């Protein structure tokens, strides 16, 4: 007991917040609770529903009356609030050279946005740029950048600033997966995956997010994954990175309550028919090849765009994706782990996913 008191006293003398400042962390907190955002509306919905059930079953209130009262409180909130503004201004999209990121580029261009397209494959970035300019008449700039390298996110930000661009919309779409057993994968692959999927995403959010907060408006779309709800033997590191993204993005949405003009939405795609699957060597896994859950990248991208417009903190690409996440969230861990390992198991050539379209040049005609 005496020792515990000494520890507290020493802690108090050391001024932990000052120690934090010395370590480069200003340790500022600006929590806000009384905001009519989708988190509080969900909270009110849960609270009112629980009270309604209690009043019906414990206090025998007539069900019709209780439900009518609940609906009068919940429905206007869910229909009319929150009312975020539709995204406006220049959009920077990472992972724009293919798949979901390319589809988002077309969606933003169609809605009137100029774009900065980021990826490594310059040829494919140019093809997306040319599609955007020909079909939608919007300006698209391309920047080739390998965001899996340390410091690349900051370099990208500096370059965009130096060239005088103001980014109003940030889409963190670039991502890399890898099927296979953890100990068989190289340390270098693990480093690239975590740097790209986690560190670059966080740093770009911080750097562009601070500017958005200063201007009082901005929209951030994080491309996460249903993998963020699954512990996945056979795709361990990738799904662990998506747990990171899910946690980061949800907490950020709460922190951004203090800045009403800035929206942060995360999109949770299920298995989607893109090069991601072949790049991750996951085309023979049950989840990709035989589960029947494969989604079209265009509809996945649209779900993300619509979620951003509505100011949602999280959107799923489909009911199937939402159902999978819910099931994995609620299942006992033993069931969860068994299902996840079956979903990620290779079918050894029995069935393979069809090769997705690689070339954005051929997308031009059917946009
Ligand atoms: N497909 C799925 O089943 C699925 C499911 C859930 C979530 N997701 C997520 O969705 C996002 C988009 O993936 P996708 O399905 O559209 O796959 P994709 O077609 O392979 O797109 C991935 C994008 O990321 C870019 N990228 C990869 N490594 C990069 C690096 N080191 N630096 C910069 N850019 C890099 C790629 O461009 P370059 O090759 O030009 O660099 C490409 O534009 C990813 O975050 C992924 O985790 C995908």
CSV table of C-alpha atoms in Angstrom, one decimal, residues 7-295:
chain,number,residue,atom,x,y,z
A,7,UNK,CA,4.3,5.3,-7.1
A,8,UNK,CA,1.4,7.7,-7.4
A,9,UNK,CA,3.4,10.5,-5.8
A,10,UNK,CA,6.4,9.9,-8.1
A,11,UNK,CA,4.0,9.8,-11.1
A,12,UNK,CA,2.5,13.1,-10.0
A,13,UNK,CA,5.9,14.7,-9.6
A,14,UNK,CA,7.0,13.6,-13.1
A,15,UNK,CA,4.0,15.3,-14.8
A,16,UNK,CA,3.2,12.6,-17.3
A,17,UNK,CA,1.8,15.1,-19.8
A,18,UNK,CA,5.1,16.9,-19.9
A,19,UNK,CA,6.9,13.6,-20.4
A,20,UNK,CA,4.6,13.0,-23.3
A,21,UNK,CA,5.4,16.4,-24.8
A,22,UNK,CA,9.1,15.6,-24.6
A,23,UNK,CA,8.4,12.5,-26.6
A,24,UNK,CA,6.8,14.5,-29.3
A,25,UNK,CA,3.2,13.9,-28.2
A,26,UNK,CA,1.3,17.0,-27.2
A,27,UNK,CA,-1.3,14.8,-25.5
A,28,UNK,CA,-4.2,17.0,-26.4
A,29,UNK,CA,-7.8,15.7,-25.9
A,30,UNK,CA,-10.9,17.4,-27.1
A,31,UNK,CA,-13.7,14.9,-26.5
A,32,UNK,CA,-17.2,15.7,-27.6
A,33,UNK,CA,-20.3,13.7,-26.8
A,34,UNK,CA,-23.4,15.7,-27.5
A,35,UNK,CA,-23.3,15.6,-31.3
A,36,UNK,CA,-26.1,14.3,-33.5
A,37,UNK,CA,-23.9,12.0,-35.6
A,38,UNK,CA,-24.6,8.4,-36.7
A,39,UNK,CA,-22.9,7.0,-33.6
A,40,UNK,CA,-25.3,8.8,-31.2
A,41,UNK,CA,-28.3,8.1,-33.4
A,42,UNK,CA,-27.4,4.3,-33.3
A,43,UNK,CA,-27.0,4.7,-29.5
A,44,UNK,CA,-30.4,6.4,-29.1
A,45,UNK,CA,-31.9,3.6,-31.3
A,46,UNK,CA,-30.5,0.9,-29.1
A,47,UNK,CA,-31.6,2.7,-25.9
A,48,UNK,CA,-35.1,3.4,-27.1
A,49,UNK,CA,-35.5,-0.2,-28.5
A,50,UNK,CA,-34.4,-1.6,-25.1
A,51,UNK,CA,-36.8,0.6,-23.2
A,52,UNK,CA,-39.6,-0.3,-25.5
A,53,UNK,CA,-39.0,-4.1,-25.0
A,54,UNK,CA,-38.7,-3.6,-21.2
A,55,UNK,CA,-41.9,-1.6,-21.1
A,56,UNK,CA,-43.8,-4.2,-23.1
A,57,UNK,CA,-42.5,-7.3,-21.4
A,58,UNK,CA,-41.8,-6.1,-17.8
A,59,UNK,CA,-44.5,-3.4,-17.4
A,60,UNK,CA,-47.1,-4.8,-19.8
A,61,UNK,CA,-47.5,-1.5,-21.7
A,62,UNK,CA,-49.7,-2.1,-24.8
A,63,UNK,CA,-47.2,-3.0,-27.6
A,64,UNK,CA,-48.8,-0.7,-30.2
A,65,UNK,CA,-48.4,2.3,-27.9
A,66,UNK,CA,-44.8,1.5,-27.0
A,67,UNK,CA,-43.8,0.8,-30.6
A,68,UNK,CA,-45.5,4.0,-31.8
A,69,UNK,CA,-43.7,6.1,-29.2
A,70,UNK,CA,-40.4,4.4,-30.1
A,71,UNK,CA,-41.0,5.0,-33.8
A,72,UNK,CA,-41.8,8.7,-33.2
A,73,UNK,CA,-38.4,9.1,-31.6
A,74,UNK,CA,-36.3,6.9,-33.8
A,75,UNK,CA,-37.6,7.4,-37.3
A,76,UNK,CA,-37.2,11.2,-37.7
A,77,UNK,CA,-33.7,10.9,-36.3
A,78,UNK,CA,-32.7,8.1,-38.7
A,79,UNK,CA,-34.4,9.7,-41.7
A,80,UNK,CA,-33.5,13.4,-41.3
A,81,UNK,CA,-30.2,13.4,-39.3
A,82,UNK,CA,-27.2,13.5,-39.7
A,83,UNK,CA,-27.2,15.8,-42.7
A,84,UNK,CA,-23.6,15.9,-43.9
A,85,UNK,CA,-22.7,17.8,-47.1
A,86,UNK,CA,-22.0,16.1,-50.4
A,87,UNK,CA,-18.2,15.9,-51.0
A,88,UNK,CA,-16.8,18.8,-52.9
A,89,UNK,CA,-13.4,19.7,-54.4
A,90,UNK,CA,-10.3,17.8,-55.4
A,91,UNK,CA,-10.1,14.1,-54.5
A,92,UNK,CA,-6.8,12.3,-53.9
A,93,UNK,CA,-7.2,8.5,-54.4
A,94,UNK,CA,-4.5,6.0,-53.5
A,95,UNK,CA,-4.7,2.7,-55.2
A,96,UNK,CA,-6.4,4.4,-58.2
A,97,UNK,CA,-4.6,2.3,-60.9
A,98,UNK,CA,-7.0,-0.6,-60.6
A,99,UNK,CA,-9.9,-2.3,-58.8
A,100,UNK,CA,-12.0,-0.5,-56.3
A,101,UNK,CA,-9.7,2.6,-56.3
A,102,UNK,CA,-10.1,3.0,-60.1
A,103,UNK,CA,-13.9,2.6,-59.9
A,104,UNK,CA,-14.0,5.3,-57.2
A,105,UNK,CA,-12.0,7.5,-59.5
A,106,UNK,CA,-14.7,7.1,-62.2
A,107,UNK,CA,-17.5,7.7,-59.6
A,108,UNK,CA,-15.9,10.9,-58.3
A,109,UNK,CA,-15.1,12.2,-61.8
A,110,UNK,CA,-18.7,11.5,-62.8
A,111,UNK,CA,-19.8,13.6,-59.8
A,112,UNK,CA,-17.7,16.5,-61.0
A,113,UNK,CA,-14.4,16.1,-59.1
A,114,UNK,CA,-10.9,16.7,-60.4
A,115,UNK,CA,-8.6,14.0,-59.2
A,116,UNK,CA,-5.1,13.1,-58.1
A,117,UNK,CA,-4.5,9.4,-58.9
A,118,UNK,CA,-1.8,7.6,-56.9
A,119,UNK,CA,-0.3,4.1,-57.4
A,120,UNK,CA,2.9,2.6,-58.7
A,121,UNK,CA,1.9,1.4,-62.2
A,122,UNK,CA,2.2,4.5,-64.3
A,123,UNK,CA,0.8,2.9,-67.4
A,124,UNK,CA,-2.4,2.0,-65.6
A,125,UNK,CA,-2.6,5.3,-63.8
A,126,UNK,CA,-2.4,7.0,-67.3
A,127,UNK,CA,-5.2,4.7,-68.5
A,128,UNK,CA,-7.5,5.7,-65.7
A,129,UNK,CA,-6.6,9.4,-66.2
A,130,UNK,CA,-7.4,9.1,-69.9
A,131,UNK,CA,-10.7,7.4,-69.2
A,132,UNK,CA,-11.6,10.1,-66.7
A,133,UNK,CA,-10.7,12.9,-69.0
A,134,UNK,CA,-12.4,11.5,-72.1
A,135,UNK,CA,-15.6,10.3,-70.5
A,136,UNK,CA,-16.2,12.9,-67.8
A,137,UNK,CA,-14.1,15.9,-68.9
A,138,UNK,CA,-12.5,16.2,-65.5
A,139,UNK,CA,-8.8,16.9,-64.9
A,140,UNK,CA,-6.8,14.0,-63.4
A,141,UNK,CA,-3.2,14.3,-62.2
A,142,UNK,CA,-1.2,11.1,-61.7
A,143,UNK,CA,1.5,10.5,-59.1
A,144,UNK,CA,3.5,7.3,-59.1
A,145,UNK,CA,4.5,6.5,-55.5
A,146,UNK,CA,5.3,3.3,-53.7
A,147,UNK,CA,3.5,3.8,-50.4
A,148,UNK,CA,4.9,0.6,-48.9
A,149,UNK,CA,8.3,2.4,-48.4
A,150,UNK,CA,9.0,4.2,-45.1
A,151,UNK,CA,8.4,8.0,-45.5
A,152,UNK,CA,6.5,7.7,-48.8
A,153,UNK,CA,3.3,9.1,-47.4
A,154,UNK,CA,5.0,12.2,-46.1
A,155,UNK,CA,6.8,12.6,-49.5
A,156,UNK,CA,3.5,12.3,-51.3
A,157,UNK,CA,1.9,14.9,-49.0
A,158,UNK,CA,4.8,17.3,-49.5
A,159,UNK,CA,4.7,16.9,-53.3
A,160,UNK,CA,1.0,17.6,-53.4
A,161,UNK,CA,1.4,20.7,-51.2
A,162,UNK,CA,4.4,22.0,-53.2
A,163,UNK,CA,2.5,21.7,-56.4
A,164,UNK,CA,-0.2,23.9,-54.8
A,165,UNK,CA,-3.1,21.4,-54.6
A,166,UNK,CA,-5.8,21.6,-51.9
A,167,UNK,CA,-7.1,18.1,-51.2
A,168,UNK,CA,-10.7,18.1,-50.0
A,169,UNK,CA,-11.3,14.4,-50.3
A,170,UNK,CA,-8.8,11.7,-49.4
A,171,UNK,CA,-9.4,8.0,-50.4
A,172,UNK,CA,-7.0,5.6,-48.8
A,173,UNK,CA,-7.5,2.7,-51.2
A,174,UNK,CA,-4.1,1.3,-51.8
A,175,UNK,CA,-3.7,-2.1,-50.1
A,176,UNK,CA,-1.8,-5.4,-50.4
A,177,UNK,CA,-2.8,-8.8,-49.1
A,178,UNK,CA,-1.0,-12.2,-49.0
A,179,UNK,CA,-2.4,-15.6,-48.6
A,180,UNK,CA,-0.2,-18.3,-46.9
A,181,UNK,CA,1.1,-19.2,-43.5
A,182,UNK,CA,2.7,-16.5,-41.4
A,183,UNK,CA,6.0,-18.2,-40.8
A,184,UNK,CA,6.4,-19.0,-44.5
A,185,UNK,CA,6.1,-15.3,-45.5
A,186,UNK,CA,9.2,-13.0,-45.6
A,187,UNK,CA,9.8,-10.3,-43.0
A,188,UNK,CA,10.1,-7.9,-45.9
A,189,UNK,CA,6.6,-8.8,-47.2
A,190,UNK,CA,5.2,-8.3,-43.7
A,191,UNK,CA,6.9,-4.9,-43.5
A,192,UNK,CA,5.6,-3.8,-46.9
A,193,UNK,CA,2.1,-4.9,-46.1
A,194,UNK,CA,1.9,-3.2,-42.7
A,195,UNK,CA,3.6,0.0,-44.0
A,196,UNK,CA,1.1,0.3,-46.9
A,197,UNK,CA,-2.1,-0.9,-45.2
A,198,UNK,CA,-1.6,0.7,-41.8
A,199,UNK,CA,1.2,3.3,-41.6
A,200,UNK,CA,0.7,5.1,-44.9
A,201,UNK,CA,-3.0,5.2,-44.3
A,202,UNK,CA,-2.6,6.7,-40.8
A,203,UNK,CA,0.0,9.2,-42.0
A,204,UNK,CA,-2.0,10.4,-45.0
A,205,UNK,CA,-5.1,10.7,-42.8
A,206,UNK,CA,-3.1,12.8,-40.3
A,207,UNK,CA,-1.4,15.0,-42.8
A,208,UNK,CA,-4.4,15.8,-45.1
A,209,UNK,CA,-6.8,15.5,-42.2
A,210,UNK,CA,-5.1,18.4,-40.3
A,211,UNK,CA,-5.5,20.6,-43.3
A,212,UNK,CA,-9.1,19.7,-43.6
A,213,UNK,CA,-9.7,20.5,-40.0
A,214,UNK,CA,-8.0,23.9,-40.5
A,215,UNK,CA,-10.3,24.6,-43.5
A,216,UNK,CA,-13.4,23.3,-41.7
A,217,UNK,CA,-14.3,20.8,-44.4
A,218,UNK,CA,-13.1,17.5,-45.8
A,219,UNK,CA,-14.0,13.9,-46.5
A,220,UNK,CA,-11.9,10.8,-45.8
A,221,UNK,CA,-12.8,7.4,-47.1
A,222,UNK,CA,-10.8,4.5,-45.7
A,223,UNK,CA,-11.0,1.2,-47.6
A,224,UNK,CA,-10.9,-1.4,-44.9
A,225,UNK,CA,-12.2,-5.0,-45.2
A,226,UNK,CA,-14.6,-7.5,-43.8
A,227,UNK,CA,-11.3,-9.1,-43.0
A,228,UNK,CA,-11.2,-6.5,-40.2
A,229,UNK,CA,-13.8,-8.6,-38.4
A,230,UNK,CA,-12.1,-12.0,-39.0
A,231,UNK,CA,-9.1,-13.7,-37.4
A,232,UNK,CA,-7.7,-15.5,-40.4
A,233,UNK,CA,-5.3,-18.4,-40.4
A,234,UNK,CA,-3.9,-18.4,-43.9
A,235,UNK,CA,-4.2,-14.6,-44.4
A,236,UNK,CA,-3.1,-13.6,-40.9
A,237,UNK,CA,-1.0,-10.5,-41.5
A,238,UNK,CA,-3.3,-9.0,-44.1
A,239,UNK,CA,-6.4,-9.4,-41.9
A,240,UNK,CA,-4.5,-8.2,-38.9
A,241,UNK,CA,-3.7,-5.0,-40.8
A,242,UNK,CA,-7.4,-4.6,-41.5
A,243,UNK,CA,-8.2,-5.0,-37.8
A,244,UNK,CA,-5.8,-2.1,-37.3
A,245,UNK,CA,-7.6,0.0,-40.0
A,246,UNK,CA,-11.0,-0.8,-38.5
A,247,UNK,CA,-10.0,0.2,-35.0
A,248,UNK,CA,-8.2,3.3,-36.2
A,249,UNK,CA,-11.0,4.5,-38.4
A,250,UNK,CA,-13.8,4.0,-35.8
A,251,UNK,CA,-12.0,5.9,-33.1
A,252,UNK,CA,-11.1,8.6,-35.5
A,253,UNK,CA,-14.8,9.1,-36.4
A,254,UNK,CA,-15.4,9.8,-32.7
A,255,UNK,CA,-12.4,12.2,-32.4
A,256,UNK,CA,-13.7,14.1,-35.5
A,257,UNK,CA,-16.9,14.9,-33.7
A,258,UNK,CA,-15.2,18.1,-32.6
A,259,UNK,CA,-14.8,19.1,-36.3
A,260,UNK,CA,-18.3,19.0,-37.8
A,261,UNK,CA,-17.1,19.7,-41.4
A,262,UNK,CA,-14.8,16.7,-41.6
A,263,UNK,CA,-16.2,13.2,-42.3
A,264,UNK,CA,-14.4,9.9,-41.9
A,265,UNK,CA,-16.0,6.8,-43.4
A,266,UNK,CA,-14.7,3.3,-43.7
A,267,UNK,CA,-15.8,1.0,-46.4
A,268,UNK,CA,-15.9,-2.7,-45.6
A,269,UNK,CA,-15.7,-4.7,-48.8
A,270,UNK,CA,-16.3,-8.4,-48.9
A,271,UNK,CA,-14.3,-10.6,-51.4
A,272,UNK,CA,-14.2,-8.5,-54.6
A,273,UNK,CA,-13.3,-9.5,-58.1
A,274,UNK,CA,-10.1,-7.5,-58.5
A,275,UNK,CA,-6.4,-8.0,-59.0
A,276,UNK,CA,-6.0,-7.8,-55.3
A,277,UNK,CA,-7.0,-11.5,-55.1
A,278,UNK,CA,-4.4,-12.7,-57.6
A,279,UNK,CA,-1.7,-10.4,-56.2
A,280,UNK,CA,-2.4,-12.0,-52.8
A,281,UNK,CA,-2.3,-15.5,-54.3
A,282,UNK,CA,-5.7,-16.1,-52.8
A,283,UNK,CA,-7.5,-17.1,-56.0
A,284,UNK,CA,-7.7,-20.7,-54.9
A,285,UNK,CA,-9.0,-20.1,-51.4
A,286,UNK,CA,-12.6,-21.2,-50.6
A,287,UNK,CA,-13.6,-17.6,-49.8
A,288,UNK,CA,-12.5,-16.3,-53.2
A,289,UNK,CA,-13.1,-19.2,-55.5
A,290,UNK,CA,-16.2,-21.0,-54.2
A,291,UNK,CA,-18.0,-19.0,-51.5
A,292,UNK,CA,-20.2,-17.3,-54.2
A,293,UNK,CA,-19.6,-14.0,-52.3
A,294,UNK,CA,-17.4,-12.4,-55.0
A,295,UNK,CA,-18.5,-8.7,-55.5
